[in-house]
Amino acid sequence: MSETASISMGVASRYARAIFDLVLESDEVAELENNVESLSEALGNSQELRDLIASPIYTRDDQKAAVVAIGTKMKLLDNLTNTLALMASKRRLFVVDSFLRQLKILIAEHKGEITADVVSAKILTQGQSDKLAKVIKERVGKEIKINASVDESIIGGIVIKVGSKMIDTSIRSKLNSLQTVMKEVG
C-alpha cells in the first residue's frame, strides 16, 4: 500500500471511529447503517457528487455548504452531516469513500456480521446467495453479509474472500494453473 493510501485510510478510520462512537452512544446504529448505504449509493450514481468531493476547484466553504445541503435533503443523521461538514472544512472529503467503507466494517462488527466478497461470472440468484451465506456461516460461526459482484473474465466458478481467506474456484484460475504446469513441462 502506498504511503498516501495508508495516510488516507488512517484519516478515514479516525473519522469513522469517531462518528460510530457518537452514534453508538445515542443508539442510532441502524439509522447510521441506512444513511451509509444511501450515501454510498448516491456517490455511485452521481458524478456531480464525486466531482464535488474530489475537485480542488471548490472552496472549503462551497464543499461544506454542499454536504450540509445534501445531508439535509437526504435526512442524514446530524452527527453524520456534521462530520461530513467538518471533513469539508478540513479538506478531507477525498476520503469519503474509505470513510463509508470503514463505517460499514464497524457497523458489521457491531452486529456480529462478517462480509464475504463474492465474485461470480453471472449474477447470483437470491437462492444461491442465501445458500452461500448459510454455508459460509457454518464455517465461520458468524452472520454473513454477501457483497456480490460480477466479473465475466473468470469464465465460471466463484471467488470468495472472507477476511484474509480466499477461495478461488474460477475457471480462469484453473486455466492459469494449467498454463503454468504446461510451461514447466515444456
mmCIF file of C-alpha atoms in Angstrom:
data_model
loop_
_atom_site.group_PDB
_atom_site.id
_atom_site.type_symbol
_atom_site.label_atom_id
_atom_site.label_comp_id
_atom_site.label_asym_id
_atom_site.label_seq_id
_atom_site.Cartn_x
_atom_site.Cartn_y
_atom_site.Cartn_z
ATOM 1 C CA MET A 1 0.000 0.000 0.000
ATOM 2 C CA SER A 2 1.397 3.403 -0.880
ATOM 3 C CA GLU A 3 2.127 5.921 1.839
ATOM 4 C CA THR A 4 -0.604 8.262 0.556
ATOM 5 C CA ALA A 5 -3.201 5.475 0.591
ATOM 6 C CA SER A 6 -2.116 4.499 4.094
ATOM 7 C CA ILE A 7 -2.478 8.083 5.348
ATOM 8 C CA SER A 8 -5.893 8.396 3.668
ATOM 9 C CA MET A 9 -7.036 5.143 5.245
ATOM 10 C CA GLY A 10 -5.861 6.362 8.646
ATOM 11 C CA VAL A 11 -7.783 9.625 8.268
ATOM 12 C CA ALA A 12 -10.912 7.764 7.137
ATOM 13 C CA SER A 13 -10.617 5.297 10.010
ATOM 14 C CA ARG A 14 -10.340 8.045 12.624
ATOM 15 C CA TYR A 15 -13.401 9.895 11.312
ATOM 16 C CA ALA A 16 -15.348 6.622 11.039
ATOM 17 C CA ARG A 17 -14.464 5.564 14.584
ATOM 18 C CA ALA A 18 -15.425 8.978 15.969
ATOM 19 C CA ILE A 19 -18.835 9.080 14.273
ATOM 20 C CA PHE A 20 -19.512 5.442 15.105
ATOM 21 C CA ASP A 21 -18.783 6.003 18.802
ATOM 22 C CA LEU A 22 -21.108 9.038 18.845
ATOM 23 C CA VAL A 23 -23.891 7.113 17.127
ATOM 24 C CA LEU A 24 -23.375 4.114 19.401
ATOM 25 C CA GLU A 25 -23.891 6.330 22.458
ATOM 26 C CA SER A 26 -27.160 7.662 21.037
ATOM 27 C CA ASP A 27 -28.298 4.171 19.912
ATOM 28 C CA GLU A 28 -28.715 5.191 16.253
ATOM 29 C CA VAL A 29 -26.605 2.447 14.650
ATOM 30 C CA ALA A 30 -29.453 1.125 12.479
ATOM 31 C CA GLU A 31 -30.176 4.621 11.181
ATOM 32 C CA LEU A 32 -26.450 5.174 10.531
ATOM 33 C CA GLU A 33 -26.360 1.944 8.546
ATOM 34 C CA ASN A 34 -29.236 3.172 6.350
ATOM 35 C CA ASN A 35 -27.531 6.563 5.935
ATOM 36 C CA VAL A 36 -24.233 4.953 4.925
ATOM 37 C CA GLU A 37 -25.983 2.774 2.329
ATOM 38 C CA SER A 38 -27.893 5.778 0.943
ATOM 39 C CA LEU A 39 -24.780 7.919 0.784
ATOM 40 C CA SER A 40 -22.767 5.123 -0.860
ATOM 41 C CA GLU A 41 -25.489 4.697 -3.451
ATOM 42 C CA ALA A 42 -25.602 8.450 -4.090
ATOM 43 C CA LEU A 43 -21.827 8.522 -4.573
ATOM 44 C CA GLY A 44 -22.047 5.624 -7.002
ATOM 45 C CA ASN A 45 -24.840 7.224 -9.016
ATOM 46 C CA SER A 46 -23.850 10.892 -9.045
ATOM 47 C CA GLN A 47 -20.848 12.090 -10.996
ATOM 48 C CA GLU A 48 -21.562 15.618 -9.730
ATOM 49 C CA LEU A 49 -21.243 14.454 -6.117
ATOM 50 C CA ARG A 50 -17.982 12.641 -6.876
ATOM 51 C CA ASP A 51 -16.699 15.801 -8.602
ATOM 52 C CA LEU A 52 -17.658 17.929 -5.607
ATOM 53 C CA ILE A 53 -15.710 15.645 -3.300
ATOM 54 C CA ALA A 54 -12.625 15.232 -5.484
ATOM 55 C CA SER A 55 -12.247 18.534 -7.317
ATOM 56 C CA PRO A 56 -9.947 21.200 -5.877
ATOM 57 C CA ILE A 57 -11.839 23.963 -7.712
ATOM 58 C CA TYR A 58 -14.486 24.078 -4.975
ATOM 59 C CA THR A 59 -13.622 26.061 -1.874
ATOM 60 C CA ARG A 60 -13.900 24.581 1.597
ATOM 61 C CA ASP A 61 -16.976 26.706 2.203
ATOM 62 C CA ASP A 62 -18.592 25.543 -1.054
ATOM 63 C CA GLN A 63 -17.957 21.905 -0.169
ATOM 64 C CA LYS A 64 -19.183 22.380 3.380
ATOM 65 C CA ALA A 65 -22.381 24.110 2.248
ATOM 66 C CA ALA A 66 -22.983 21.411 -0.348
ATOM 67 C CA VAL A 67 -22.547 18.472 2.052
ATOM 68 C CA VAL A 68 -24.769 20.149 4.647
ATOM 69 C CA ALA A 69 -27.448 20.658 1.966
ATOM 70 C CA ILE A 70 -27.052 17.051 0.820
ATOM 71 C CA GLY A 71 -27.244 15.802 4.413
ATOM 72 C CA THR A 72 -30.407 17.808 4.999
ATOM 73 C CA LYS A 73 -32.011 16.706 1.728
ATOM 74 C CA MET A 74 -31.150 13.033 2.361
ATOM 75 C CA LYS A 75 -32.254 13.336 6.025
ATOM 76 C CA LEU A 76 -28.896 12.031 7.249
ATOM 77 C CA LEU A 77 -28.165 11.862 10.958
ATOM 78 C CA ASP A 78 -26.980 15.199 12.315
ATOM 79 C CA ASN A 79 -23.762 13.561 13.535
ATOM 80 C CA LEU A 80 -23.033 12.239 10.041
ATOM 81 C CA THR A 81 -23.848 15.553 8.353
ATOM 82 C CA ASN A 82 -21.710 17.430 10.870
ATOM 83 C CA THR A 83 -18.817 15.021 10.348
ATOM 84 C CA LEU A 84 -19.024 15.469 6.576
ATOM 85 C CA ALA A 85 -19.094 19.249 7.081
ATOM 86 C CA LEU A 86 -16.018 19.018 9.314
ATOM 87 C CA MET A 87 -14.268 16.870 6.714
ATOM 88 C CA ALA A 88 -15.092 19.501 4.079
ATOM 89 C CA SER A 89 -13.755 22.350 6.210
ATOM 90 C CA LYS A 90 -10.523 20.385 6.744
ATOM 91 C CA ARG A 91 -10.253 19.427 3.032
ATOM 92 C CA ARG A 92 -10.696 15.735 3.858
ATOM 93 C CA LEU A 93 -13.681 14.894 1.643
ATOM 94 C CA PHE A 94 -11.381 12.953 -0.676
ATOM 95 C CA VAL A 95 -11.509 10.091 1.886
ATOM 96 C CA VAL A 96 -15.329 9.838 1.930
ATOM 97 C CA ASP A 97 -15.334 6.528 0.054
ATOM 98 C CA SER A 98 -12.864 4.973 2.530
ATOM 99 C CA PHE A 99 -14.772 6.606 5.391
ATOM 100 C CA LEU A 100 -18.017 4.918 4.294
ATOM 101 C CA ARG A 101 -16.263 1.544 3.886
ATOM 102 C CA GLN A 102 -14.815 1.860 7.398
ATOM 103 C CA LEU A 103 -18.244 2.708 8.785
ATOM 104 C CA LYS A 104 -19.697 -0.390 7.091
ATOM 105 C CA ILE A 105 -16.990 -2.508 8.735
ATOM 106 C CA LEU A 106 -17.647 -1.002 12.178
ATOM 107 C CA ILE A 107 -21.411 -1.492 11.823
ATOM 108 C CA ALA A 108 -20.948 -5.098 10.692
ATOM 109 C CA GLU A 109 -18.629 -5.822 13.639
ATOM 110 C CA HIS A 110 -21.170 -4.276 15.997
ATOM 111 C CA LYS A 111 -23.892 -6.515 14.569
ATOM 112 C CA GLY A 112 -21.624 -9.580 14.701
ATOM 113 C CA GLU A 113 -21.546 -9.854 10.914
ATOM 114 C CA ILE A 114 -18.730 -10.622 8.546
ATOM 115 C CA THR A 115 -18.771 -9.502 4.935
ATOM 116 C CA ALA A 116 -17.930 -12.053 2.288
ATOM 117 C CA ASP A 117 -16.813 -10.602 -1.040
ATOM 118 C CA VAL A 118 -18.114 -12.926 -3.745
ATOM 119 C CA VAL A 119 -17.175 -12.629 -7.410
ATOM 120 C CA SER A 120 -19.012 -14.729 -9.963
ATOM 121 C CA ALA A 121 -19.248 -14.880 -13.745
ATOM 122 C CA LYS A 122 -23.005 -14.222 -13.609
ATOM 123 C CA ILE A 123 -25.306 -12.502 -11.140
ATOM 124 C CA LEU A 124 -26.148 -14.801 -8.239
ATOM 125 C CA THR A 125 -29.809 -15.527 -7.640
ATOM 126 C CA GLN A 126 -31.223 -14.779 -4.200
ATOM 127 C CA GLY A 127 -31.402 -18.529 -3.509
ATOM 128 C CA GLN A 128 -27.745 -19.021 -4.451
ATOM 129 C CA SER A 129 -26.717 -16.046 -2.338
ATOM 130 C CA ASP A 130 -28.707 -17.296 0.673
ATOM 131 C CA LYS A 131 -27.292 -20.822 0.356
ATOM 132 C CA LEU A 132 -23.753 -19.460 0.061
ATOM 133 C CA ALA A 133 -24.257 -17.254 3.143
ATOM 134 C CA LYS A 134 -25.532 -20.286 5.079
ATOM 135 C CA VAL A 135 -22.523 -22.427 4.118
ATOM 136 C CA ILE A 136 -20.039 -19.674 4.998
ATOM 137 C CA LYS A 137 -21.855 -19.012 8.295
ATOM 138 C CA GLU A 138 -21.428 -22.669 9.224
ATOM 139 C CA ARG A 139 -17.673 -22.345 8.614
ATOM 140 C CA VAL A 140 -17.000 -19.046 10.407
ATOM 141 C CA GLY A 141 -19.754 -19.094 13.019
ATOM 142 C CA LYS A 142 -20.968 -15.546 12.412
ATOM 143 C CA GLU A 143 -23.700 -13.898 10.392
ATOM 144 C CA ILE A 144 -22.575 -13.330 6.823
ATOM 145 C CA LYS A 145 -23.373 -10.415 4.578
ATOM 146 C CA ILE A 146 -22.704 -11.180 0.915
ATOM 147 C CA ASN A 147 -21.082 -8.425 -1.142
ATOM 148 C CA ALA A 148 -21.610 -9.862 -4.620
ATOM 149 C CA SER A 149 -20.050 -8.617 -7.822
ATOM 150 C CA VAL A 150 -19.826 -9.918 -11.375
ATOM 151 C CA ASP A 151 -16.625 -10.430 -13.366
ATOM 152 C CA GLU A 152 -17.247 -12.237 -16.631
ATOM 153 C CA SER A 153 -13.492 -12.738 -17.124
ATOM 154 C CA ILE A 154 -13.474 -15.522 -14.511
ATOM 155 C CA ILE A 155 -15.484 -17.514 -17.099
ATOM 156 C CA GLY A 156 -17.217 -19.677 -14.498
ATOM 157 C CA GLY A 157 -16.985 -20.708 -10.887
ATOM 158 C CA ILE A 158 -16.724 -18.336 -7.973
ATOM 159 C CA VAL A 159 -14.157 -16.421 -5.921
ATOM 160 C CA ILE A 160 -14.953 -15.907 -2.226
ATOM 161 C CA LYS A 161 -12.988 -13.694 0.148
ATOM 162 C CA VAL A 162 -13.801 -13.643 3.845
ATOM 163 C CA GLY A 163 -11.353 -11.631 5.897
ATOM 164 C CA SER A 164 -7.866 -12.751 4.899
ATOM 165 C CA LYS A 165 -9.024 -16.089 3.451
ATOM 166 C CA MET A 166 -9.796 -16.546 -0.214
ATOM 167 C CA ILE A 167 -11.279 -19.479 -2.089
ATOM 168 C CA ASP A 168 -10.856 -19.314 -5.856
ATOM 169 C CA THR A 169 -12.745 -21.961 -7.832
ATOM 170 C CA SER A 170 -12.928 -19.901 -11.005
ATOM 171 C CA ILE A 171 -12.234 -21.437 -14.376
ATOM 172 C CA ARG A 172 -9.810 -18.571 -15.091
ATOM 173 C CA SER A 173 -7.742 -19.618 -12.063
ATOM 174 C CA LYS A 174 -7.772 -23.264 -13.106
ATOM 175 C CA LEU A 175 -6.707 -22.341 -16.653
ATOM 176 C CA ASN A 176 -3.877 -20.185 -15.309
ATOM 177 C CA SER A 177 -2.693 -23.088 -13.129
ATOM 178 C CA LEU A 178 -2.840 -25.461 -16.082
ATOM 179 C CA GLN A 179 -0.892 -22.982 -18.213
ATOM 180 C CA THR A 180 1.807 -22.727 -15.540
ATOM 181 C CA VAL A 181 2.092 -26.523 -15.296
ATOM 182 C CA MET A 182 2.333 -26.831 -19.085
ATOM 183 C CA LYS A 183 5.120 -24.214 -19.188
ATOM 184 C CA GLU A 184 7.059 -26.184 -16.575
ATOM 185 C CA VAL A 185 6.725 -29.414 -18.596
ATOM 186 C CA GLY A 186 7.677 -27.900 -21.961
#
